[in-house]
Coordinates of N, CA and C in Angstrom, one line a residue:
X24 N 23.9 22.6 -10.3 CA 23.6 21.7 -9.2 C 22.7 20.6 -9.8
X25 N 22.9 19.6 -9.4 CA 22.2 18.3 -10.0 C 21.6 17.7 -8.6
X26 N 20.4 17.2 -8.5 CA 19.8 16.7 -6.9 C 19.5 15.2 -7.9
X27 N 20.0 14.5 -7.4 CA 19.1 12.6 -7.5 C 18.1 12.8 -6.6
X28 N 16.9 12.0 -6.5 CA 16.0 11.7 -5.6 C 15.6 10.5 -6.1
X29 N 14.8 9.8 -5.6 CA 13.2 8.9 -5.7 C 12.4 9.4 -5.7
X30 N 11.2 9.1 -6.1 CA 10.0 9.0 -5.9 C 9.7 8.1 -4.8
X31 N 9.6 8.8 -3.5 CA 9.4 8.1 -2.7 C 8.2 7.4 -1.9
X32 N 7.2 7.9 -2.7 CA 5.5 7.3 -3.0 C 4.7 6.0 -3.3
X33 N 3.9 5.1 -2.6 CA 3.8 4.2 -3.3 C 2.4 4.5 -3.1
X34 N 1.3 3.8 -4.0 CA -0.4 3.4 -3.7 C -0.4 1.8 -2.7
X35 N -1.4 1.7 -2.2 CA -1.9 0.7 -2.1 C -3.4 0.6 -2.3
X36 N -3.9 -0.6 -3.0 CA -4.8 -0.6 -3.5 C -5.5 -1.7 -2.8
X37 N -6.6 -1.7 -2.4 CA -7.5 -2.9 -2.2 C -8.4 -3.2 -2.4
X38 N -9.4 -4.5 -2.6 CA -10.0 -4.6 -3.2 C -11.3 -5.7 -2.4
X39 N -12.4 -5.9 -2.4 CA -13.3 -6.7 -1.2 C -13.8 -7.5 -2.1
X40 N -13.8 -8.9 -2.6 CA -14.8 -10.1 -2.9 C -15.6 -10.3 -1.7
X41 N -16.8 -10.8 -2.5 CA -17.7 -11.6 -1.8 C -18.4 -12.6 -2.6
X42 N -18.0 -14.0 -1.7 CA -18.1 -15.4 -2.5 C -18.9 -15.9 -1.9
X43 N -19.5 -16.9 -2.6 CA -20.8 -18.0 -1.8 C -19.7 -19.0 -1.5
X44 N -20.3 -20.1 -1.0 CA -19.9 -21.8 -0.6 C -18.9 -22.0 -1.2
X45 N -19.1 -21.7 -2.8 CA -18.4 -22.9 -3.6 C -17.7 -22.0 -4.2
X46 N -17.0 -20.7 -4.1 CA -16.4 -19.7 -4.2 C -16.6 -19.1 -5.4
X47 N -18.1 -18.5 -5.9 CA -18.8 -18.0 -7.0 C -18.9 -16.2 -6.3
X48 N -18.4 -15.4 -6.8 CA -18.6 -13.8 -6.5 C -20.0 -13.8 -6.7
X49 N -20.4 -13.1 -5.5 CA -21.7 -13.0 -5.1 C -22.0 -11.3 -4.7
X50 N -23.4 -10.7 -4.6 CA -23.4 -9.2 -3.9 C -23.0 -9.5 -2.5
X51 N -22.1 -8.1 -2.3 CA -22.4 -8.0 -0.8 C -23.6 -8.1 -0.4
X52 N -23.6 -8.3 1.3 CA -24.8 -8.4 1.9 C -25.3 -7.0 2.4
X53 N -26.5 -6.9 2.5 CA -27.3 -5.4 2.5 C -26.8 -4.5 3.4
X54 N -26.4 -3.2 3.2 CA -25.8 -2.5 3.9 C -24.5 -3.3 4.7
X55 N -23.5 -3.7 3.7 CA -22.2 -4.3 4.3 C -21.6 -3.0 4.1
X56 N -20.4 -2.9 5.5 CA -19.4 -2.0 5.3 C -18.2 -2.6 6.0
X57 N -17.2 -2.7 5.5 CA -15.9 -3.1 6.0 C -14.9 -2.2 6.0
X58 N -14.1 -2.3 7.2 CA -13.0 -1.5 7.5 C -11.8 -1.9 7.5
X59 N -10.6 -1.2 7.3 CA -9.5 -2.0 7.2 C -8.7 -0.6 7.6
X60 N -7.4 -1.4 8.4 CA -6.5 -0.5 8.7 C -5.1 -1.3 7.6
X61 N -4.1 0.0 7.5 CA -3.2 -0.5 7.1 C -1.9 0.4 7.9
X62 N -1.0 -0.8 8.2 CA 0.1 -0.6 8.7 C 1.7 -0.8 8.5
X63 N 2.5 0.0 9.0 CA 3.8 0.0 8.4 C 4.9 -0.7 9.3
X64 N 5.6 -0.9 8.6 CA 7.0 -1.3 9.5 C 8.1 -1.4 8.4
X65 N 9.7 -1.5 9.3 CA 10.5 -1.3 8.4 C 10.9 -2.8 8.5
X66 N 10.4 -3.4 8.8 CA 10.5 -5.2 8.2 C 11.4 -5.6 9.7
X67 N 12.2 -5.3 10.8 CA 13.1 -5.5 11.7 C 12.5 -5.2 12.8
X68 N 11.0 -4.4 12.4 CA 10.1 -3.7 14.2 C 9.1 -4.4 13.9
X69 N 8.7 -3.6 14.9 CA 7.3 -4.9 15.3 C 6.3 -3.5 14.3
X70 N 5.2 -4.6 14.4 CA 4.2 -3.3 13.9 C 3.4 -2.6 15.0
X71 N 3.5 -1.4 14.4 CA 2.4 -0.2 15.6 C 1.4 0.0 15.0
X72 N 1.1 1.3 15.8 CA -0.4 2.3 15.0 C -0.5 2.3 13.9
X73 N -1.7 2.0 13.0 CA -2.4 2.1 11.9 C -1.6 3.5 11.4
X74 N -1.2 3.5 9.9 CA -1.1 5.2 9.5 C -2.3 5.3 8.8
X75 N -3.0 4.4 8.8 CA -4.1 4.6 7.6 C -5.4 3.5 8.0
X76 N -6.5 4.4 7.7 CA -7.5 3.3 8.1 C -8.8 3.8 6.9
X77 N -9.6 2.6 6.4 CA -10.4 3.0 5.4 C -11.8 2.3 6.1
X78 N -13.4 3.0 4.9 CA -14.2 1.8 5.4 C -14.5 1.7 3.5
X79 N -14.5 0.6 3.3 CA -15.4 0.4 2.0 C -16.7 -0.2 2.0
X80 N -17.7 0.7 1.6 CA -19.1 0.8 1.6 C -19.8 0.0 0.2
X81 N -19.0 0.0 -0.7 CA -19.7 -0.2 -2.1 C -20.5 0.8 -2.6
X82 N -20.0 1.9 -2.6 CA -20.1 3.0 -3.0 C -19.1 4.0 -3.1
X83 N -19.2 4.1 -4.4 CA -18.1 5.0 -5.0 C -18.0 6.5 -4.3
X84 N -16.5 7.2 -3.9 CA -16.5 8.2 -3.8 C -16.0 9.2 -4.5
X85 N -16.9 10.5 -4.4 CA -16.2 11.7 -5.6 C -15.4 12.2 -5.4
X86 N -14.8 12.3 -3.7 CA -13.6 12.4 -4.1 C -12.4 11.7 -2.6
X87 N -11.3 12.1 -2.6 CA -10.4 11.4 -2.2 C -10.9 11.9 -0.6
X88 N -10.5 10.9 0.4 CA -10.6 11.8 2.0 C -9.7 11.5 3.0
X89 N -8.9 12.6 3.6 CA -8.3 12.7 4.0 C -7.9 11.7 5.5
X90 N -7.0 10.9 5.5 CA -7.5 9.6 6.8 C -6.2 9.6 7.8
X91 N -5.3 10.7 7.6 CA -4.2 10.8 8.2 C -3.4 12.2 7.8
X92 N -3.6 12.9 8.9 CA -3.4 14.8 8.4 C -1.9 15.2 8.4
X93 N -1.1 14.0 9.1 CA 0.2 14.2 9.7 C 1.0 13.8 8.7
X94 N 0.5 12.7 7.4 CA 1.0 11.9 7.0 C 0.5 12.4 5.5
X95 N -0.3 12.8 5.4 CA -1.2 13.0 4.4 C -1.6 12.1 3.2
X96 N -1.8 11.3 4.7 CA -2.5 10.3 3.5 C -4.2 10.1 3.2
X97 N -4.9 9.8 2.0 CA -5.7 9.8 1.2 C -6.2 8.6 0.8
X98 N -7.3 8.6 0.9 CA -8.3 7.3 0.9 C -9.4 7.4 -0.1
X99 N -9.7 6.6 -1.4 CA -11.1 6.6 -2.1 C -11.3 5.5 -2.8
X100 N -12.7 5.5 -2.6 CA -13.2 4.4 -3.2 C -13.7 4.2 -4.8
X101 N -13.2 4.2 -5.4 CA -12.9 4.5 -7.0 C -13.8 3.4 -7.6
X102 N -14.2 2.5 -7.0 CA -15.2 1.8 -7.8 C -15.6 0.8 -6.8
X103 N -17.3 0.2 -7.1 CA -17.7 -0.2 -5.6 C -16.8 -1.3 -5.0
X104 N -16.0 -1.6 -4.6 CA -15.6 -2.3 -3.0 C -14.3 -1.9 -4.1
X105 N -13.6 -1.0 -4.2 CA -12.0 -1.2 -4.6 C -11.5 0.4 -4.3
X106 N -10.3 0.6 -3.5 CA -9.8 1.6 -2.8 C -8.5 1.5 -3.0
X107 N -8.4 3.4 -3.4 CA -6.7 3.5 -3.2 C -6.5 4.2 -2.4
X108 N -5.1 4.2 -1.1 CA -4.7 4.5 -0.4 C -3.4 5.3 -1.1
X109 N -3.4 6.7 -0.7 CA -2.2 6.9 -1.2 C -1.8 8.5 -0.3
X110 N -0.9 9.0 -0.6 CA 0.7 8.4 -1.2 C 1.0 7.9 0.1
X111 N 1.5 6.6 0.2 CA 2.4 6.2 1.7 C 3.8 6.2 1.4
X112 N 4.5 6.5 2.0 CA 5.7 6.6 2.2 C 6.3 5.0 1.9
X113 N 7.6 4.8 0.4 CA 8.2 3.8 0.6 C 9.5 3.4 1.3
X114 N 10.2 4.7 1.9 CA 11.0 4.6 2.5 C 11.4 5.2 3.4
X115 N 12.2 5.5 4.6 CA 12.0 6.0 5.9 C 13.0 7.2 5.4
X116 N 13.8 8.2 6.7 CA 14.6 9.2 6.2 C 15.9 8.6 6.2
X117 N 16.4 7.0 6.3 CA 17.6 6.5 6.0 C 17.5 5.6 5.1
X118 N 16.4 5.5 4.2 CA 16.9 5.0 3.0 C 16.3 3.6 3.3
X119 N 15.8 3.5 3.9 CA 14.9 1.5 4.7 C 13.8 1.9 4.2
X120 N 13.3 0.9 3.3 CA 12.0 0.8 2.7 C 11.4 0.2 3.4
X121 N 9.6 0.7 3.8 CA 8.6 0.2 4.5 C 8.1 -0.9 4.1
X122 N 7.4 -1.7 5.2 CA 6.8 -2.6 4.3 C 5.4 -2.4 5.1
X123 N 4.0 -2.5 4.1 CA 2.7 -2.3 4.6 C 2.2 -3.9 5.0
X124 N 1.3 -3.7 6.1 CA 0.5 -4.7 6.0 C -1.0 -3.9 6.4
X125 N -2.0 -4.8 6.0 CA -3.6 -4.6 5.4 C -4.2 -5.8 6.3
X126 N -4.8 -4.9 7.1 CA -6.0 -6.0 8.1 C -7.5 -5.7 7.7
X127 N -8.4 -6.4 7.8 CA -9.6 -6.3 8.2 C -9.8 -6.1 9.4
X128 N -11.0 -4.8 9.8 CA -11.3 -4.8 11.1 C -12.7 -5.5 11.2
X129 N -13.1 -5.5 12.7 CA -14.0 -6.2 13.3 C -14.6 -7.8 12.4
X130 N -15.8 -8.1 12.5 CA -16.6 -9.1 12.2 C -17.6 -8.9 11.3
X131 N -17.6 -9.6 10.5 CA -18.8 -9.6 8.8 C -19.5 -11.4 9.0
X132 N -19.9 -11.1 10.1 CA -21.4 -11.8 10.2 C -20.4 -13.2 10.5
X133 N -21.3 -14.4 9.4 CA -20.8 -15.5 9.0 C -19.6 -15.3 7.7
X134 N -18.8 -14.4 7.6 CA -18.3 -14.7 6.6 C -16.6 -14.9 7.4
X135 N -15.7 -15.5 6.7 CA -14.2 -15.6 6.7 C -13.5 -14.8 5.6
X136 N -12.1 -13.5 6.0 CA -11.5 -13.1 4.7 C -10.5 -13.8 5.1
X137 N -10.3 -13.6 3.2 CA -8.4 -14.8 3.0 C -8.4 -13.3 2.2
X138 N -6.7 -12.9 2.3 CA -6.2 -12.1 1.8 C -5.0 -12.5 1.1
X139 N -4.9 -12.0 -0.8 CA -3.8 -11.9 -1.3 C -3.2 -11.2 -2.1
X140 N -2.0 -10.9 -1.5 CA -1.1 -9.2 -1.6 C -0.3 -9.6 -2.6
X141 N -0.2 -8.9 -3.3 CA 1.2 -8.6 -4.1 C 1.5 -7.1 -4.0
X142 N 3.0 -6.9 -4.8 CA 3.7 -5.6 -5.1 C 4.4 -5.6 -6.5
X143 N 3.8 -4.5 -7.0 CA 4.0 -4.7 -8.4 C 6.0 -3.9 -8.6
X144 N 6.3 -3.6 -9.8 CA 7.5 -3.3 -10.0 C 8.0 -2.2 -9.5
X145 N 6.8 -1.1 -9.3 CA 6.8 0.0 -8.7 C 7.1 0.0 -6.8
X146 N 7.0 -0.8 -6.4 CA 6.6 -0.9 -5.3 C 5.1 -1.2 -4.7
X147 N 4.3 -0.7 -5.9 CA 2.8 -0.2 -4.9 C 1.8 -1.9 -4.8
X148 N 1.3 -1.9 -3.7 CA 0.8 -3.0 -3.1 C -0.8 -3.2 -3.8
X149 N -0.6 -4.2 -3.9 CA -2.2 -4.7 -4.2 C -2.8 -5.7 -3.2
X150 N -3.8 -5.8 -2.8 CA -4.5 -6.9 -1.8 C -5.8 -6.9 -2.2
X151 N -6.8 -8.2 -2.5 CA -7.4 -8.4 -2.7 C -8.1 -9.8 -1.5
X152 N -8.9 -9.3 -0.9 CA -9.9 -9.9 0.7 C -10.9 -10.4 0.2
X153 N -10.8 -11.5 -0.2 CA -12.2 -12.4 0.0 C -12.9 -12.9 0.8
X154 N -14.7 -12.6 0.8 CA -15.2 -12.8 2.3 C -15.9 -14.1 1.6
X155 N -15.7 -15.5 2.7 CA -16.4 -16.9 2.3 C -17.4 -16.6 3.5
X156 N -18.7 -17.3 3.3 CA -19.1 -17.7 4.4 C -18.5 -19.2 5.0
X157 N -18.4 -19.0 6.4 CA -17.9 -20.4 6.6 C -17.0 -19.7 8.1
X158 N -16.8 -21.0 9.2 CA -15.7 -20.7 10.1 C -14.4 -20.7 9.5
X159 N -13.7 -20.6 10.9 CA -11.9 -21.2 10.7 C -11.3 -20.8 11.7
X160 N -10.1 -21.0 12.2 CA -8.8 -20.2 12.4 C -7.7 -19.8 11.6
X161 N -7.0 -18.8 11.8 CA -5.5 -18.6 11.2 C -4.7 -18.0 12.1
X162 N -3.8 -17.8 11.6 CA -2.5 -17.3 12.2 C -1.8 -16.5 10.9
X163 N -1.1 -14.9 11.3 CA -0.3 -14.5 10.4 C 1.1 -14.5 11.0
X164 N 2.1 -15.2 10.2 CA 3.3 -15.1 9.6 C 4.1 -14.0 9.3
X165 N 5.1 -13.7 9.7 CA 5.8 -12.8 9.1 C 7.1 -12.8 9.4
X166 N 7.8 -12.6 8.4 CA 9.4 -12.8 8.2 C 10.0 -11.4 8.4
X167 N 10.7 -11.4 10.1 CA 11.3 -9.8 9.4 C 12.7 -10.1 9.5
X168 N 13.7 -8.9 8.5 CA 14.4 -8.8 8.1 C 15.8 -8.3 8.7
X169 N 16.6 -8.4 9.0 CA 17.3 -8.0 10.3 C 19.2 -7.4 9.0
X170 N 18.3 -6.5 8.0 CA 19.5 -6.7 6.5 C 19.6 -5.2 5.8
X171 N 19.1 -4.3 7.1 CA 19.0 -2.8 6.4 C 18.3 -2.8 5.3
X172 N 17.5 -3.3 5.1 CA 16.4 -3.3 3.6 C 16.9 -3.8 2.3
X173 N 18.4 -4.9 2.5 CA 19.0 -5.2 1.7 C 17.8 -6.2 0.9
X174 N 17.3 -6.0 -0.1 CA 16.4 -6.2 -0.7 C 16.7 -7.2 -1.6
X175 N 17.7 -6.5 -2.5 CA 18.0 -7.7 -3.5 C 18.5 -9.1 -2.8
X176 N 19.0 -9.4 -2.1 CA 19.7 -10.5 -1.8 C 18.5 -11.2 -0.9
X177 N 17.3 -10.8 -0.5 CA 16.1 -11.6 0.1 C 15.3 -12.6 -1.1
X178 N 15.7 -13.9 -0.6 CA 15.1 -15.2 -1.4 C 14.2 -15.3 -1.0
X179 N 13.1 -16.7 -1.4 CA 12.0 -16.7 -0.9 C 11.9 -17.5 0.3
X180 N 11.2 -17.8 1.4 CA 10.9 -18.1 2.6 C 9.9 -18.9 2.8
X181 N 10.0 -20.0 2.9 CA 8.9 -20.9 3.2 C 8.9 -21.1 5.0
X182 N 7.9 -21.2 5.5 CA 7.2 -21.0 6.8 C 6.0 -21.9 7.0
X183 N 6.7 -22.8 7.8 CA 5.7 -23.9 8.0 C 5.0 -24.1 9.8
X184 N 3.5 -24.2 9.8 CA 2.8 -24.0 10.9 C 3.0 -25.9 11.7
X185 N 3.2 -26.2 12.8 CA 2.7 -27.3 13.0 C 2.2 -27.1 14.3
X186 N 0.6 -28.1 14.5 CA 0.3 -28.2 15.7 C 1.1 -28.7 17.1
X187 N 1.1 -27.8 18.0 CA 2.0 -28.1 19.5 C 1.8 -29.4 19.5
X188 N 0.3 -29.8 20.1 CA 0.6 -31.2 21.2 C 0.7 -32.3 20.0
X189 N 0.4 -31.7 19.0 CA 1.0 -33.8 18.4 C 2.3 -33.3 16.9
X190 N 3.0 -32.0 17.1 CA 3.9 -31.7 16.1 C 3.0 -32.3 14.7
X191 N 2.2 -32.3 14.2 CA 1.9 -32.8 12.9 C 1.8 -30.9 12.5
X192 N 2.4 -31.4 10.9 CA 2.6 -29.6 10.0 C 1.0 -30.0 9.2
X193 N 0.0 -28.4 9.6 CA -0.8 -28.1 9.3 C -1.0 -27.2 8.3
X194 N -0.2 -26.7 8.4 CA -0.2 -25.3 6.9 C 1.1 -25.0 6.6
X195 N 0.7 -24.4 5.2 CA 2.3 -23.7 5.1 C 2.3 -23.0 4.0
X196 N 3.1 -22.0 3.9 CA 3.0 -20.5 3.1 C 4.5 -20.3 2.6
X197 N 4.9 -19.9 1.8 CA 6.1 -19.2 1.2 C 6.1 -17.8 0.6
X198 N 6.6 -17.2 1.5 CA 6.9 -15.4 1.6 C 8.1 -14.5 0.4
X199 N 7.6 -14.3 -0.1 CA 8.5 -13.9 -1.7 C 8.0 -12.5 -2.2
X200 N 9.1 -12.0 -2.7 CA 8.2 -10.7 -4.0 C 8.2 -9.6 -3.6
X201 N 8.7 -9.3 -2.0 CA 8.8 -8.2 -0.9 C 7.3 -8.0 0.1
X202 N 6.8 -9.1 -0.2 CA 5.3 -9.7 1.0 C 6.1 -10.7 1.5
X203 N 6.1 -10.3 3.0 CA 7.2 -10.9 3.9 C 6.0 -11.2 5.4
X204 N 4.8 -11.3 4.2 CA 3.8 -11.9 6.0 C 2.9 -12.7 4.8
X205 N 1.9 -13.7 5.7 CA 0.9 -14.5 5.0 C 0.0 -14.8 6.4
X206 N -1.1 -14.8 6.0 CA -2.1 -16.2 6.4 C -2.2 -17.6 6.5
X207 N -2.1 -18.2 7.4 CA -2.1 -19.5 7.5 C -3.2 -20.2 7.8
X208 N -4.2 -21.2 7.0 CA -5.1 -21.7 7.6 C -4.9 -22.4 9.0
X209 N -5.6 -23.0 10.2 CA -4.9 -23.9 11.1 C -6.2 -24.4 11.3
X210 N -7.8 -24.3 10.6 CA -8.5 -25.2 11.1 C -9.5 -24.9 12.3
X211 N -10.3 -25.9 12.7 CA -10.9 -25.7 14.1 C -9.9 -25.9 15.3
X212 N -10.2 -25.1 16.6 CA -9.6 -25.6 17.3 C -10.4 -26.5 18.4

């Protein structure tokens, strides 16, 4: 008897900068802790409940901790502000590959995060959150897929933001590489 499978596992990894003004990596600020949920979807639904939620402290942990018992998924901080999340599931029981997305929770003072994700060949996700000080608004983007997870034949996607009352285009992002969401700056309002 012969069984094919997958490895149906991926990591995701994250990572926290913290920049001054002029975008120079700087210490966190004293007793900073940041939280971040990460969530799934199969690219056609909307997004639900967190399966995963972390806090990164800047302090390393000895060992991995358990942040979802149903799911069994595992959280550690392997070196100060950088975290692996694992194993999350890359595909559902019909064969539709997930797709993650990585929030920051609450508020870090005066600072603003910009987030940027990749997926390497394996599948497994990287994101790296830079905190600026400074205001803003944004808005996230996201392309879903309405193609059974037909993967190979998804080009890239450009997604352009323009202001309602005077239609002038304020931002714009192009979705590629199997990251099928972005951040868009939009400014003061």
């Amino acid at each position: 008897l012969i069984t094919n499978s997958i490895a149906n596992t991926i990591d995701y990894r994250v990572e926290k900068v913290w920049l001054d003004e002029e975008n120079n990596p700087v210490d966190a600020p004293d007793n900073a802790a940041v939280s971040f949920n990460i969530y799934r979807s199969l690219g056609d639904t909307q997004v639900g409940e967190p399966v995963a939620s972390c806090l990164l402290d800047g302090i390393v942990d000895d060992e991995a901790t358990l942040v979802n018992r149903q799911l069994g998924i595992y959280v550690q901080e392997l070196e100060p502000w950088v975290a692996t999340i694992t194993p999350l599931a890359e595909y559902d029981s019909e064969g539709r590959q997930y797709e993650y997305i990585l929030l920051e929770n609450g508020n870090n003072g005066d600072y603003f995060p910009t987030y940027e994700t990749t997926k390497d060949e394996q599948g497994n996700y990287d994101t790296t959150v830079y905190n600026r000080p400074g205001e803003g608004n944004r808005i996230m983007v996201r392309k879903n897929w309405i193609d059974d997870s037909d993967n190979q034949h998804r080009l890239p996607v450009t997604i352009s933001v323009y202001n309602r009352d005077t239609n002038e285009k304020i931002g714009q992002t192009v979705l590629q590489n199997g990251i099928w969401y972005d951040w868009v700056g939009i400014g003061q309002l």
